[in-house]
Amino acid sequence: TRNMSMNFIALRAPLAKGIRNVAKRALSSEPPKFLMATTESVPGFKVVETFGLVAGSTVRTRNAGQDIFSGVKSVFGGELDSYTSLLAESRQEAAERMQKSAEEFGANAVIAVRIGSANVADHASEILMYGTAVKLEQE
């Protein structure tokens, strides 16, 4: 997936890979270009404009090879690495699409971010990320 300049402020739950560096970025003197937060406010920032609901989603399927190996691995137990990677990539893609939608409104943040998933067909799942697009300024 392409890499957009996103900073995740995960005050309740991590949303993406690389979350260990969030605190460093959040505490840096330079404000991030784009914020996503699971909360309705971001410490040190104030909402100056609200644009409304934005969302990003992706629908992914597993391949037959992954299903066969996962079935075998489930007998012995352990993490299904191929599914873990697939879900991580799907979450990242949904986040990037949500950010793009928010930026089209002129937002520099999405607050109250939520993520969900659903099966939409046999072996196909949708990952949906949504929140409120806002413009933030440092206090």
PDB file of C-alpha atoms in Angstrom:
ATOM      1  CA  THR A   1       0.000   0.000   0.000  1.00  0.00           C
ATOM      2  CA  ARG A   2       1.089   3.550  -0.537  1.00  0.00           C
ATOM      3  CA  ASN A   3       2.355   5.493   2.438  1.00  0.00           C
ATOM      4  CA  MET A   4       0.480   8.717   3.197  1.00  0.00           C
ATOM      5  CA  SER A   5       1.607  11.098   5.934  1.00  0.00           C
ATOM      6  CA  MET A   6      -0.617  10.001   8.790  1.00  0.00           C
ATOM      7  CA  ASN A   7      -0.164  10.196  12.522  1.00  0.00           C
ATOM      8  CA  PHE A   8      -2.408   8.027  14.619  1.00  0.00           C
ATOM      9  CA  ILE A   9      -3.205   9.296  18.082  1.00  0.00           C
ATOM     10  CA  ALA A  10      -4.401   6.055  19.608  1.00  0.00           C
ATOM     11  CA  LEU A  11      -5.706   7.072  23.003  1.00  0.00           C
ATOM     12  CA  ARG A  12      -7.877   3.984  23.387  1.00  0.00           C
ATOM     13  CA  ALA A  13      -6.732   1.381  20.874  1.00  0.00           C
ATOM     14  CA  PRO A  14      -4.030   1.163  18.209  1.00  0.00           C
ATOM     15  CA  LEU A  15      -5.256   1.462  14.638  1.00  0.00           C
ATOM     16  CA  ALA A  16      -2.152   0.829  12.574  1.00  0.00           C
ATOM     17  CA  LYS A  17       1.336  -0.597  12.504  1.00  0.00           C
ATOM     18  CA  GLY A  18       4.109   1.570  13.916  1.00  0.00           C
ATOM     19  CA  ILE A  19       2.038   2.717  16.872  1.00  0.00           C
ATOM     20  CA  ARG A  20       5.112   2.736  19.125  1.00  0.00           C
ATOM     21  CA  ASN A  21       6.261   5.977  17.502  1.00  0.00           C
ATOM     22  CA  VAL A  22       2.963   7.780  18.080  1.00  0.00           C
ATOM     23  CA  ALA A  23       4.001   9.278  21.403  1.00  0.00           C
ATOM     24  CA  LYS A  24       7.219  10.647  19.923  1.00  0.00           C
ATOM     25  CA  ARG A  25       5.369  12.242  17.005  1.00  0.00           C
ATOM     26  CA  ALA A  26       2.586  13.583  19.219  1.00  0.00           C
ATOM     27  CA  LEU A  27       5.069  15.227  21.577  1.00  0.00           C
ATOM     28  CA  SER A  28       7.296  16.718  18.883  1.00  0.00           C
ATOM     29  CA  SER A  29       7.364  20.491  18.503  1.00  0.00           C
ATOM     30  CA  GLU A  30       6.180  20.277  14.905  1.00  0.00           C
ATOM     31  CA  PRO A  31       2.455  19.533  14.610  1.00  0.00           C
ATOM     32  CA  PRO A  32       1.613  16.468  12.523  1.00  0.00           C
ATOM     33  CA  LYS A  33       0.127  16.999   9.069  1.00  0.00           C
ATOM     34  CA  PHE A  34      -2.871  14.768   9.750  1.00  0.00           C
ATOM     35  CA  LEU A  35      -4.270  13.269  12.952  1.00  0.00           C
ATOM     36  CA  MET A  36      -6.643  10.395  13.615  1.00  0.00           C
ATOM     37  CA  ALA A  37      -8.008   9.846  17.088  1.00  0.00           C
ATOM     38  CA  THR A  38     -10.430   7.371  18.582  1.00  0.00           C
ATOM     39  CA  THR A  39     -11.523  10.051  21.042  1.00  0.00           C
ATOM     40  CA  GLU A  40     -13.767  13.071  20.478  1.00  0.00           C
ATOM     41  CA  SER A  41     -10.985  15.493  21.338  1.00  0.00           C
ATOM     42  CA  VAL A  42      -7.198  15.578  21.089  1.00  0.00           C
ATOM     43  CA  PRO A  43      -5.216  16.989  24.026  1.00  0.00           C
ATOM     44  CA  GLY A  44      -3.392  20.174  23.022  1.00  0.00           C
ATOM     45  CA  PHE A  45      -5.688  20.833  20.052  1.00  0.00           C
ATOM     46  CA  LYS A  46      -9.053  22.531  19.579  1.00  0.00           C
ATOM     47  CA  VAL A  47     -11.649  21.841  16.909  1.00  0.00           C
ATOM     48  CA  VAL A  48     -12.136  24.987  14.813  1.00  0.00           C
ATOM     49  CA  GLU A  49     -14.334  23.493  12.086  1.00  0.00           C
ATOM     50  CA  THR A  50     -16.387  20.311  11.734  1.00  0.00           C
ATOM     51  CA  PHE A  51     -17.003  18.843   8.277  1.00  0.00           C
ATOM     52  CA  GLY A  52     -18.963  15.704   9.140  1.00  0.00           C
ATOM     53  CA  LEU A  53     -18.798  11.969   8.629  1.00  0.00           C
ATOM     54  CA  VAL A  54     -16.045  10.440   6.497  1.00  0.00           C
ATOM     55  CA  ALA A  55     -15.337   6.792   5.822  1.00  0.00           C
ATOM     56  CA  GLY A  56     -12.929   4.499   4.083  1.00  0.00           C
ATOM     57  CA  SER A  57     -13.420   0.838   3.310  1.00  0.00           C
ATOM     58  CA  THR A  58     -11.937  -2.077   1.476  1.00  0.00           C
ATOM     59  CA  VAL A  59     -13.223  -5.547   0.652  1.00  0.00           C
ATOM     60  CA  ARG A  60     -10.647  -8.299   0.607  1.00  0.00           C
ATOM     61  CA  THR A  61     -10.724 -11.994  -0.159  1.00  0.00           C
ATOM     62  CA  ARG A  62      -8.455 -14.759   1.038  1.00  0.00           C
ATOM     63  CA  ASN A  63      -6.811 -17.037  -1.456  1.00  0.00           C
ATOM     64  CA  ALA A  64      -7.371 -20.791  -1.518  1.00  0.00           C
ATOM     65  CA  GLY A  65      -3.753 -21.512  -0.592  1.00  0.00           C
ATOM     66  CA  GLN A  66      -4.041 -19.450   2.572  1.00  0.00           C
ATOM     67  CA  ASP A  67      -7.248 -21.260   3.506  1.00  0.00           C
ATOM     68  CA  ILE A  68      -5.632 -24.691   3.116  1.00  0.00           C
ATOM     69  CA  PHE A  69      -2.551 -23.806   5.173  1.00  0.00           C
ATOM     70  CA  SER A  70      -4.673 -22.016   7.774  1.00  0.00           C
ATOM     71  CA  GLY A  71      -6.875 -25.099   8.125  1.00  0.00           C
ATOM     72  CA  VAL A  72      -3.806 -27.245   8.771  1.00  0.00           C
ATOM     73  CA  LYS A  73      -2.347 -24.716  11.205  1.00  0.00           C
ATOM     74  CA  SER A  74      -5.621 -24.460  13.111  1.00  0.00           C
ATOM     75  CA  VAL A  75      -5.246 -28.128  14.034  1.00  0.00           C
ATOM     76  CA  PHE A  76      -1.941 -27.384  15.777  1.00  0.00           C
ATOM     77  CA  GLY A  77      -2.784 -23.907  17.048  1.00  0.00           C
ATOM     78  CA  GLY A  78      -0.957 -20.614  16.673  1.00  0.00           C
ATOM     79  CA  GLU A  79      -1.318 -17.336  14.884  1.00  0.00           C
ATOM     80  CA  LEU A  80      -2.457 -17.309  11.267  1.00  0.00           C
ATOM     81  CA  ASP A  81       0.213 -14.918   9.996  1.00  0.00           C
ATOM     82  CA  SER A  82      -1.195 -14.578   6.480  1.00  0.00           C
ATOM     83  CA  TYR A  83      -4.579 -13.461   7.849  1.00  0.00           C
ATOM     84  CA  THR A  84      -2.949 -11.117  10.348  1.00  0.00           C
ATOM     85  CA  SER A  85      -1.032  -9.445   7.518  1.00  0.00           C
ATOM     86  CA  LEU A  86      -4.115  -9.292   5.302  1.00  0.00           C
ATOM     87  CA  LEU A  87      -6.147  -7.598   8.046  1.00  0.00           C
ATOM     88  CA  ALA A  88      -3.343  -5.130   8.862  1.00  0.00           C
ATOM     89  CA  GLU A  89      -3.073  -4.151   5.191  1.00  0.00           C
ATOM     90  CA  SER A  90      -6.862  -3.815   4.972  1.00  0.00           C
ATOM     91  CA  ARG A  91      -7.004  -1.539   8.030  1.00  0.00           C
ATOM     92  CA  GLN A  92      -4.215   0.623   6.593  1.00  0.00           C
ATOM     93  CA  GLU A  93      -5.975   0.898   3.228  1.00  0.00           C
ATOM     94  CA  ALA A  94      -9.286   1.844   4.882  1.00  0.00           C
ATOM     95  CA  ALA A  95      -7.481   4.490   6.966  1.00  0.00           C
ATOM     96  CA  GLU A  96      -5.800   5.959   3.880  1.00  0.00           C
ATOM     97  CA  ARG A  97      -9.127   6.135   2.059  1.00  0.00           C
ATOM     98  CA  MET A  98     -10.776   7.805   5.050  1.00  0.00           C
ATOM     99  CA  GLN A  99      -7.931  10.333   5.258  1.00  0.00           C
ATOM    100  CA  LYS A 100      -8.244  11.124   1.549  1.00  0.00           C
ATOM    101  CA  SER A 101     -11.979  11.709   1.971  1.00  0.00           C
ATOM    102  CA  ALA A 102     -11.366  14.018   4.953  1.00  0.00           C
ATOM    103  CA  GLU A 103      -8.679  15.979   3.121  1.00  0.00           C
ATOM    104  CA  GLU A 104     -11.109  16.602   0.242  1.00  0.00           C
ATOM    105  CA  PHE A 105     -13.210  18.602   2.747  1.00  0.00           C
ATOM    106  CA  GLY A 106     -10.137  20.520   3.937  1.00  0.00           C
ATOM    107  CA  ALA A 107      -9.843  18.612   7.215  1.00  0.00           C
ATOM    108  CA  ASN A 108      -6.534  17.970   8.937  1.00  0.00           C
ATOM    109  CA  ALA A 109      -7.898  15.367  11.359  1.00  0.00           C
ATOM    110  CA  VAL A 110     -10.527  12.701  11.916  1.00  0.00           C
ATOM    111  CA  ILE A 111     -11.814  12.255  15.451  1.00  0.00           C
ATOM    112  CA  ALA A 112     -14.115   9.653  17.021  1.00  0.00           C
ATOM    113  CA  VAL A 113     -12.613   7.040  14.675  1.00  0.00           C
ATOM    114  CA  ARG A 114     -14.244   3.630  14.688  1.00  0.00           C
ATOM    115  CA  ILE A 115     -13.449   0.469  12.766  1.00  0.00           C
ATOM    116  CA  GLY A 116     -15.641  -2.461  11.902  1.00  0.00           C
ATOM    117  CA  SER A 117     -15.669  -5.545   9.759  1.00  0.00           C
ATOM    118  CA  ALA A 118     -18.280  -7.726   8.139  1.00  0.00           C
ATOM    119  CA  ASN A 119     -18.445 -10.724   5.848  1.00  0.00           C
ATOM    120  CA  VAL A 120     -19.945  -9.601   2.555  1.00  0.00           C
ATOM    121  CA  ALA A 121     -19.611 -12.873   0.617  1.00  0.00           C
ATOM    122  CA  ASP A 122     -18.031 -16.294   1.011  1.00  0.00           C
ATOM    123  CA  HIS A 123     -14.393 -15.695   1.899  1.00  0.00           C
ATOM    124  CA  ALA A 124     -14.709 -11.893   1.459  1.00  0.00           C
ATOM    125  CA  SER A 125     -14.653  -9.356   4.278  1.00  0.00           C
ATOM    126  CA  GLU A 126     -15.137  -5.613   4.394  1.00  0.00           C
ATOM    127  CA  ILE A 127     -13.063  -3.442   6.702  1.00  0.00           C
ATOM    128  CA  LEU A 128     -14.745  -0.091   7.351  1.00  0.00           C
ATOM    129  CA  MET A 129     -13.183   2.850   9.169  1.00  0.00           C
ATOM    130  CA  TYR A 130     -15.202   5.999   9.859  1.00  0.00           C
ATOM    131  CA  GLY A 131     -15.133   9.140  11.964  1.00  0.00           C
ATOM    132  CA  THR A 132     -15.750  12.879  12.013  1.00  0.00           C
ATOM    133  CA  ALA A 133     -13.613  15.079   9.752  1.00  0.00           C
ATOM    134  CA  VAL A 134     -12.466  18.253  11.512  1.00  0.00           C
ATOM    135  CA  LYS A 135      -9.954  21.050  11.308  1.00  0.00           C
ATOM    136  CA  LEU A 136      -7.738  21.216  14.405  1.00  0.00           C
ATOM    137  CA  GLU A 137      -5.447  23.951  15.653  1.00  0.00           C
ATOM    138  CA  GLN A 138      -2.942  23.742  18.466  1.00  0.00           C
ATOM    139  CA  GLU A 139      -4.118  25.429  21.657  1.00  0.00           C
TER     140      GLU A 139
END
